[in-house]
Short mmCIF file of C-alpha atoms and ligand atoms in Angstrom, two decimals:
data_model
loop_
_atom_site.label_atom_id
_atom_site.label_comp_id
_atom_site.label_asym_id
_atom_site.label_seq_id
_atom_site.Cartn_x
_atom_site.Cartn_y
_atom_site.Cartn_z
CA MET A 273 -139.96 -53.25 -90.44
CA SER A 274 -140.57 -53.56 -94.12
CA GLU A 275 -144.19 -54.70 -93.79
CA PRO A 276 -146.74 -53.37 -91.36
CA CYS A 277 -147.87 -56.14 -89.02
CA PHE A 278 -151.33 -54.71 -88.43
CA ARG A 279 -153.37 -54.79 -91.59
CA MET A 280 -156.55 -55.98 -93.24
CA SER A 281 -156.60 -57.72 -96.58
CA LYS A 282 -159.19 -57.38 -99.30
CA GLU A 283 -159.34 -61.04 -100.25
CA ARG A 284 -160.32 -64.25 -98.52
CA ILE A 285 -157.28 -65.96 -97.08
CA THR A 286 -156.38 -69.61 -97.39
CA VAL A 287 -154.32 -71.81 -95.12
CA GLU A 288 -151.70 -72.29 -97.84
CA ASN A 289 -150.53 -68.70 -97.95
CA LYS A 290 -150.23 -68.22 -94.20
CA ARG A 291 -146.75 -68.02 -92.71
CA ILE A 292 -145.37 -67.49 -89.18
CA ILE A 293 -143.50 -64.34 -90.08
CA ASN A 294 -143.17 -61.91 -93.03
CA ASN A 295 -146.66 -62.64 -94.28
CA ASP A 296 -147.66 -61.38 -97.66
CA ARG A 297 -149.76 -58.21 -97.69
CA ALA A 298 -152.71 -60.31 -98.84
CA VAL A 299 -152.71 -62.24 -95.56
CA ASP A 300 -154.98 -60.62 -93.03
CA CYS A 301 -153.38 -60.52 -89.61
CA ASN A 302 -156.64 -60.06 -87.72
CA GLN A 303 -158.27 -63.25 -88.93
CA LEU A 304 -157.68 -66.34 -86.80
CA VAL A 305 -159.57 -68.84 -88.95
CA PRO A 306 -158.69 -70.76 -91.08
CA ILE A 307 -156.04 -71.99 -88.66
CA LYS A 308 -152.85 -73.27 -90.21
CA TYR A 309 -150.68 -73.83 -87.12
CA LYS A 310 -152.84 -76.15 -85.00
CA TRP A 311 -150.01 -76.54 -82.49
CA ALA A 312 -150.20 -72.81 -81.68
CA TRP A 313 -153.93 -73.04 -81.09
CA ASN A 314 -153.47 -76.18 -78.97
CA PHE A 315 -150.84 -74.46 -76.82
CA TYR A 316 -153.33 -71.64 -76.34
CA LEU A 317 -156.00 -74.13 -75.19
CA ASP A 318 -153.50 -75.88 -72.88
CA GLY A 319 -152.57 -72.54 -71.32
CA CYS A 320 -156.22 -71.68 -70.69
CA ALA A 321 -156.90 -75.13 -69.21
CA ASN A 322 -154.17 -74.47 -66.65
CA HIS A 323 -155.51 -71.11 -65.54
CA TRP A 324 -154.73 -70.17 -61.94
CA MET A 325 -154.41 -67.06 -59.78
CA PRO A 326 -151.76 -66.58 -57.08
CA THR A 327 -154.23 -65.21 -54.53
CA GLU A 328 -156.21 -68.47 -54.65
CA VAL A 329 -153.28 -70.27 -53.03
CA PRO A 330 -153.38 -70.09 -49.23
CA MET A 331 -150.18 -68.75 -47.66
CA GLN A 332 -150.97 -69.18 -43.96
CA ARG A 333 -148.61 -72.11 -43.35
CA ASP A 334 -145.84 -70.36 -45.27
CA ILE A 335 -146.27 -67.27 -43.11
CA GLU A 336 -146.11 -69.32 -39.91
CA GLN A 337 -143.06 -71.25 -41.04
CA TRP A 338 -141.23 -68.17 -42.29
CA ARG A 339 -141.81 -66.40 -38.96
CA ASP A 340 -140.44 -69.36 -37.01
CA PRO A 341 -136.74 -68.56 -36.44
CA ASN A 342 -135.88 -72.27 -36.28
CA ALA A 343 -137.75 -73.37 -39.40
CA PHE A 344 -135.01 -72.37 -41.88
CA SER A 345 -131.25 -72.16 -41.68
CA PRO A 346 -129.59 -68.91 -42.82
CA GLU A 347 -128.41 -70.71 -45.98
CA GLU A 348 -131.96 -71.81 -46.73
CA ARG A 349 -133.33 -68.29 -46.26
CA HIS A 350 -130.57 -66.99 -48.51
CA VAL A 351 -131.39 -69.26 -51.45
CA ILE A 352 -135.15 -68.71 -51.08
CA LYS A 353 -134.72 -64.94 -51.17
CA ARG A 354 -132.36 -65.10 -54.14
CA THR A 355 -134.91 -67.17 -56.02
CA PHE A 356 -137.65 -64.60 -55.39
CA GLY A 357 -135.24 -61.81 -56.32
CA PHE A 358 -134.38 -63.42 -59.62
CA PHE A 359 -137.91 -64.40 -60.66
CA SER A 360 -139.67 -61.21 -59.59
CA THR A 361 -138.00 -59.21 -62.35
CA ALA A 362 -137.17 -61.97 -64.85
CA GLU A 363 -140.89 -62.58 -65.42
CA THR A 364 -141.39 -58.90 -66.28
CA LEU A 365 -138.41 -59.03 -68.60
CA VAL A 366 -139.91 -61.97 -70.49
CA GLY A 367 -143.30 -60.23 -70.70
CA ASN A 368 -141.78 -57.01 -72.00
CA ASN A 369 -139.73 -58.73 -74.67
CA LEU A 370 -142.78 -60.69 -75.72
CA VAL A 371 -144.99 -57.64 -76.18
CA LEU A 372 -142.40 -55.16 -77.45
CA ALA A 373 -140.34 -57.45 -79.69
CA ILE A 374 -141.84 -60.86 -80.44
CA TYR A 375 -145.48 -59.82 -80.82
CA LYS A 376 -144.58 -57.03 -83.23
CA ILE A 377 -142.67 -59.31 -85.54
CA ILE A 378 -144.77 -62.49 -85.48
CA ASP A 379 -147.73 -61.59 -87.69
CA ASN A 380 -149.55 -64.91 -87.73
CA PRO A 381 -152.88 -64.68 -85.84
CA GLU A 382 -152.87 -68.14 -84.22
CA CYS A 383 -149.36 -67.56 -82.85
CA ARG A 384 -150.44 -64.15 -81.65
CA GLN A 385 -153.42 -65.76 -79.92
CA TYR A 386 -150.98 -67.85 -77.89
CA LEU A 387 -148.66 -64.87 -77.31
CA LEU A 388 -151.54 -62.92 -75.77
CA ARG A 389 -152.24 -65.83 -73.43
CA GLN A 390 -148.55 -66.11 -72.58
CA ALA A 391 -148.32 -62.38 -71.89
CA PHE A 392 -151.12 -62.68 -69.34
CA GLU A 393 -149.40 -65.68 -67.75
CA GLU A 394 -146.21 -63.63 -67.35
CA ALA A 395 -148.28 -61.00 -65.55
CA ILE A 396 -149.66 -63.74 -63.29
CA HIS A 397 -146.12 -64.92 -62.55
CA VAL A 398 -144.99 -61.42 -61.59
CA HIS A 399 -148.12 -61.21 -59.45
CA ALA A 400 -147.20 -64.53 -57.78
CA PHE A 401 -143.83 -63.20 -56.62
CA GLN A 402 -145.33 -59.91 -55.50
CA TYR A 403 -147.94 -61.92 -53.53
CA ILE A 404 -145.32 -64.24 -51.98
CA VAL A 405 -143.00 -61.36 -51.04
CA GLN A 406 -145.90 -59.49 -49.49
CA SER A 407 -147.30 -62.54 -47.67
CA LEU A 408 -143.96 -63.37 -46.10
CA SER A 409 -143.36 -59.68 -45.26
CA LEU A 410 -140.05 -59.71 -47.08
CA ASP A 411 -138.32 -56.44 -47.84
CA GLU A 412 -139.87 -55.50 -51.19
CA ARG A 413 -137.10 -53.11 -52.11
CA GLU A 414 -134.46 -55.74 -51.44
CA MET A 415 -136.32 -58.35 -53.52
CA PHE A 416 -137.20 -56.19 -56.50
CA ASN A 417 -133.78 -54.53 -56.68
CA MET A 418 -131.84 -57.78 -56.60
CA TYR A 419 -131.60 -57.98 -60.33
CA ARG A 420 -129.36 -54.98 -60.40
CA GLU A 421 -127.73 -55.39 -56.99
CA VAL A 422 -126.80 -59.09 -57.04
CA GLU A 423 -124.14 -59.62 -59.66
CA ALA A 424 -125.01 -63.20 -60.57
CA ILE A 425 -128.64 -62.21 -61.21
CA TYR A 426 -127.69 -59.04 -63.06
CA ASN A 427 -125.38 -61.03 -65.33
CA LYS A 428 -128.15 -63.40 -66.39
CA ASP A 429 -130.65 -60.61 -67.09
CA GLU A 430 -128.08 -58.48 -68.84
CA TYR A 431 -127.17 -61.44 -71.03
CA VAL A 432 -130.68 -62.06 -72.35
CA MET A 433 -131.35 -58.37 -72.71
CA SER A 434 -128.38 -58.19 -75.05
CA CYS A 435 -130.46 -60.12 -77.61
CA THR A 436 -133.12 -57.41 -77.71
CA ASP A 437 -130.51 -55.14 -79.35
CA GLY A 438 -131.73 -54.19 -82.79
CA ILE A 439 -135.00 -56.11 -82.36
CA LEU A 440 -136.72 -53.16 -80.73
CA ASP A 441 -135.59 -50.84 -83.55
CA SER A 442 -138.35 -50.18 -86.02
CA ASP A 443 -135.92 -50.68 -88.90
CA ILE A 444 -135.12 -54.34 -88.23
CA ASP A 445 -135.69 -56.18 -91.49
CA THR A 446 -136.61 -59.82 -90.92
CA LYS A 447 -136.66 -60.34 -94.67
CA THR A 448 -132.88 -60.27 -94.69
CA LYS A 449 -130.89 -63.24 -93.42
CA LYS A 450 -129.08 -61.16 -90.80
CA GLY A 451 -132.32 -59.61 -89.54
CA LEU A 452 -134.09 -62.93 -89.29
CA GLN A 453 -131.11 -64.51 -87.53
CA LYS A 454 -131.17 -61.68 -85.02
CA PHE A 455 -134.82 -62.38 -84.36
CA LEU A 456 -134.28 -66.15 -84.07
CA LYS A 457 -131.50 -65.48 -81.58
CA ASN A 458 -133.89 -63.37 -79.54
CA LEU A 459 -136.39 -66.25 -79.51
CA VAL A 460 -133.66 -68.67 -78.40
CA GLY A 461 -132.55 -66.19 -75.73
CA PHE A 462 -135.99 -65.88 -74.21
CA TYR A 463 -137.65 -69.25 -74.81
CA ALA A 464 -134.73 -71.68 -74.63
CA ILE A 465 -132.35 -69.79 -72.33
CA THR A 466 -134.43 -67.63 -69.97
CA GLU A 467 -137.54 -69.78 -69.67
CA GLY A 468 -135.78 -73.02 -70.56
CA ILE A 469 -132.52 -72.83 -68.54
CA PHE A 470 -132.28 -69.77 -66.28
CA PHE A 471 -135.48 -70.70 -64.41
CA TYR A 472 -134.40 -74.21 -63.58
CA SER A 473 -131.99 -73.82 -60.63
CA GLY A 474 -134.80 -71.89 -58.95
CA PHE A 475 -137.41 -74.51 -59.79
CA VAL A 476 -135.34 -77.41 -58.43
CA THR A 477 -134.36 -75.56 -55.27
CA MET A 478 -137.85 -74.37 -54.42
CA LEU A 479 -139.50 -77.67 -55.21
CA SER A 480 -136.99 -79.40 -52.93
CA PHE A 481 -138.53 -77.43 -50.08
CA GLY A 482 -141.98 -78.36 -51.35
CA ARG A 483 -141.11 -82.05 -51.25
CA GLN A 484 -140.52 -81.63 -47.52
CA ASN A 485 -143.80 -79.80 -47.12
CA ARG A 486 -142.06 -76.54 -46.37
CA ILE A 487 -143.47 -73.20 -47.57
CA PRO A 488 -146.17 -75.26 -49.33
CA GLY A 489 -148.16 -72.32 -50.73
CA THR A 490 -145.07 -70.81 -52.32
CA CYS A 491 -144.10 -74.17 -53.77
CA GLU A 492 -147.57 -74.80 -55.13
CA GLN A 493 -147.29 -71.52 -57.05
CA ILE A 494 -143.80 -72.40 -58.27
CA GLN A 495 -145.23 -75.69 -59.51
CA TYR A 496 -147.90 -73.90 -61.53
CA ILE A 497 -145.30 -71.50 -62.88
CA LEU A 498 -143.09 -74.41 -63.91
CA ARG A 499 -146.00 -75.99 -65.73
CA ASP A 500 -146.80 -72.71 -67.53
CA GLU A 501 -143.14 -72.22 -68.38
CA SER A 502 -142.79 -75.63 -69.94
CA ILE A 503 -145.66 -74.75 -72.29
CA HIS A 504 -144.04 -71.38 -73.07
CA MET A 505 -140.79 -73.12 -73.91
CA ASN A 506 -142.43 -75.80 -76.03
CA PHE A 507 -144.34 -73.15 -77.95
CA GLY A 508 -141.13 -71.15 -78.45
CA ILE A 509 -139.18 -74.12 -79.78
CA GLU A 510 -141.99 -75.01 -82.19
CA LEU A 511 -142.04 -71.37 -83.30
CA ILE A 512 -138.27 -71.29 -83.87
CA ASN A 513 -138.24 -74.56 -85.80
CA THR A 514 -141.21 -73.60 -87.97
CA ILE A 515 -139.66 -70.25 -88.89
CA ARG A 516 -136.46 -72.11 -89.69
CA ASP A 517 -138.31 -74.54 -91.99
CA GLU A 518 -140.22 -71.77 -93.72
CA ASN A 519 -137.00 -69.85 -94.40
CA PRO A 520 -134.53 -72.36 -95.83
CA GLY A 521 -130.93 -71.21 -95.57
CA VAL A 522 -131.43 -68.87 -92.63
CA TRP A 523 -130.13 -71.41 -90.13
CA ASP A 524 -126.75 -72.37 -91.61
CA SER A 525 -123.82 -74.11 -89.93
CA GLU A 526 -122.30 -70.80 -88.90
CA PHE A 527 -125.53 -69.97 -87.10
CA ASP A 528 -125.42 -73.43 -85.46
CA GLN A 529 -122.11 -72.48 -83.89
CA GLU A 530 -123.37 -69.05 -82.84
CA ILE A 531 -126.37 -70.57 -81.06
CA ILE A 532 -124.30 -73.33 -79.43
CA GLU A 533 -121.92 -70.72 -77.99
CA PHE A 534 -124.84 -68.51 -77.00
CA ILE A 535 -126.40 -71.31 -74.95
CA LYS A 536 -123.11 -72.55 -73.50
CA THR A 537 -122.30 -69.09 -72.13
CA ALA A 538 -125.77 -68.98 -70.59
CA VAL A 539 -125.13 -72.33 -68.90
CA SER A 540 -121.95 -70.96 -67.33
CA LEU A 541 -123.85 -67.89 -66.08
CA GLU A 542 -126.40 -70.23 -64.55
CA HIS A 543 -123.58 -72.12 -62.80
CA ASN A 544 -122.30 -68.84 -61.33
CA TYR A 545 -125.78 -67.98 -60.20
CA SER A 546 -126.37 -71.30 -58.45
CA ALA A 547 -122.96 -71.05 -56.76
CA GLU A 548 -123.97 -67.64 -55.45
CA CYS A 549 -127.36 -68.90 -54.24
CA LEU A 550 -126.11 -72.13 -52.75
CA PRO A 551 -122.55 -71.72 -51.54
CA THR A 552 -123.02 -74.70 -49.21
CA GLY A 553 -125.19 -77.77 -49.72
CA ILE A 554 -128.77 -77.95 -48.40
CA LEU A 555 -131.63 -80.44 -48.77
CA GLY A 556 -129.56 -82.89 -50.78
CA LEU A 557 -128.70 -80.08 -53.20
CA ASN A 558 -125.29 -78.67 -53.92
CA THR A 559 -123.67 -76.75 -56.74
CA ASP A 560 -122.28 -79.91 -58.38
CA LEU A 561 -125.71 -81.51 -58.62
CA LEU A 562 -127.28 -78.28 -59.84
CA LYS A 563 -124.53 -77.96 -62.42
CA GLU A 564 -125.22 -81.46 -63.67
CA TYR A 565 -128.94 -80.80 -63.78
CA ILE A 566 -128.54 -77.53 -65.71
CA GLU A 567 -126.30 -79.28 -68.22
CA TYR A 568 -128.83 -82.07 -68.57
CA ILE A 569 -131.57 -79.47 -69.17
CA ALA A 570 -129.37 -77.59 -71.67
CA ASP A 571 -128.75 -80.80 -73.63
CA ARG A 572 -132.52 -81.27 -73.94
CA ARG A 573 -132.79 -77.72 -75.34
CA PHE A 574 -129.96 -78.40 -77.81
CA GLU A 575 -131.75 -81.51 -79.07
CA ARG A 576 -135.04 -79.70 -79.50
CA LEU A 577 -133.20 -77.00 -81.47
CA ARG A 578 -131.73 -79.75 -83.69
CA LEU A 579 -128.25 -79.14 -82.33
CA PRO A 580 -125.80 -81.71 -80.93
CA LYS A 581 -125.78 -82.33 -77.18
CA GLN A 582 -122.84 -80.57 -75.52
CA TYR A 583 -122.60 -82.10 -72.07
CA ASN A 584 -124.02 -85.64 -71.99
CA ALA A 585 -125.02 -85.08 -68.38
CA SER A 586 -127.57 -87.32 -66.68
CA ASN A 587 -130.52 -86.09 -64.66
CA PRO A 588 -129.67 -86.06 -60.94
CA PHE A 589 -133.27 -85.12 -60.06
CA PRO A 590 -135.56 -87.60 -61.84
CA TRP A 591 -138.43 -86.45 -59.61
CA MET A 592 -138.43 -83.14 -61.51
CA SER A 593 -139.79 -84.85 -64.61
CA GLU A 594 -142.85 -85.97 -62.66
CA VAL A 595 -143.46 -82.45 -61.40
CA ILE A 596 -143.26 -81.07 -64.92
CA ASP A 597 -145.83 -83.60 -66.10
CA LEU A 598 -148.27 -82.55 -63.36
CA LYS A 599 -151.75 -82.81 -64.76
CA LYS A 600 -154.95 -81.26 -63.53
CA GLU A 601 -155.33 -83.89 -60.83
CA LYS A 602 -155.20 -81.59 -57.84
CA ASN A 603 -158.36 -80.66 -56.02
CA PHE A 604 -157.27 -77.07 -56.26
CA PHE A 605 -158.15 -76.97 -59.94
CA GLU A 606 -161.49 -78.71 -59.53
CA THR A 607 -162.69 -76.23 -56.94
CA ARG A 608 -161.26 -73.34 -58.88
CA VAL A 609 -163.07 -74.17 -62.10
CA THR A 610 -166.41 -74.24 -60.27
CA GLU A 611 -165.67 -70.92 -58.61
CA TYR A 612 -164.97 -69.23 -61.90
CA GLN A 613 -168.15 -70.56 -63.41
CA THR A 614 -170.37 -69.22 -60.64
CA GLY A 615 -168.29 -66.18 -59.79
CA GLY A 616 -168.20 -64.92 -63.34
CA ALA A 617 -171.89 -64.03 -63.60
CA LEU A 618 -172.66 -60.34 -63.66
CA GLU A 619 -175.38 -58.90 -61.49
CA TRP A 620 -177.01 -55.74 -62.73
MN1 MN B 1253 -143.25 -66.79 -66.64
FE1 FE B 1254 -142.86 -67.70 -69.41
#
């Protein structure tokens, strides 16, 4: 990296000379205020307002249902386990890329403030799957090895990991067009593809069980994860578009095509994955509907990235939009907030 991203400046900084990336040496990267990117700060506040811990969600009914041999068909158990297998390592992957690649390169303090919050949320998500797997007494080795043992999962993870190539090297130069494009592609790979597309077959499938009041504790956690993830993705898209605006010329028409192809290949990997998880239809879900939904989701990501829609698919699961918009209306959050306020006091 041509500039160190941990430094102190000698002068007072102003909002005008702050940038998302490649800040001038005079811009202190430890000083949050004055805030230039209010959206980053607001995403940070939104993340904090949604704070939750997996272990606060009761799992008793899930445990009873999972033990009942008649409560789930073999196909249902298969898709549930695949979902846990995918998420349990994908969340770690996202967290690692964030800390080892993104955080190093983004040297704006308000964006880093959000990245620190996001990193903790990724740890909470990994914790959630560890907690679910443990509660249901699933085979931990089977679950946590799925990402290398189940081809459709491996292919998705391998695909996003390909865009860490060169980013982890200390000699990546984001002041060159090629270097910055590489970094932007990494952001697209993690925020728009992994968190914005690869998570969605799992979300729809699991929440379909939740709508029938099955494994309710698991589904409550998936709902919180979905809400966190939609903030992660929205932050990521804002980040990508702001970097693009601050670096005119970096996102040319050739790069448009590269990103379109990048996302389209991801969509086909997601189709393969959902076919593997759901070879036969269950709960009003089948691979055709999931395919349509993923294409609908991908079109939304294209639009947010200022790219043309590629599929023109419609949303076969309109109820998903309501779940994503879930506000803090549940009693769970009210009781939780009180608990943190009283439970946080230290006794000496
Ligand atoms: Mn996550
Ligand atoms: Fe995330």
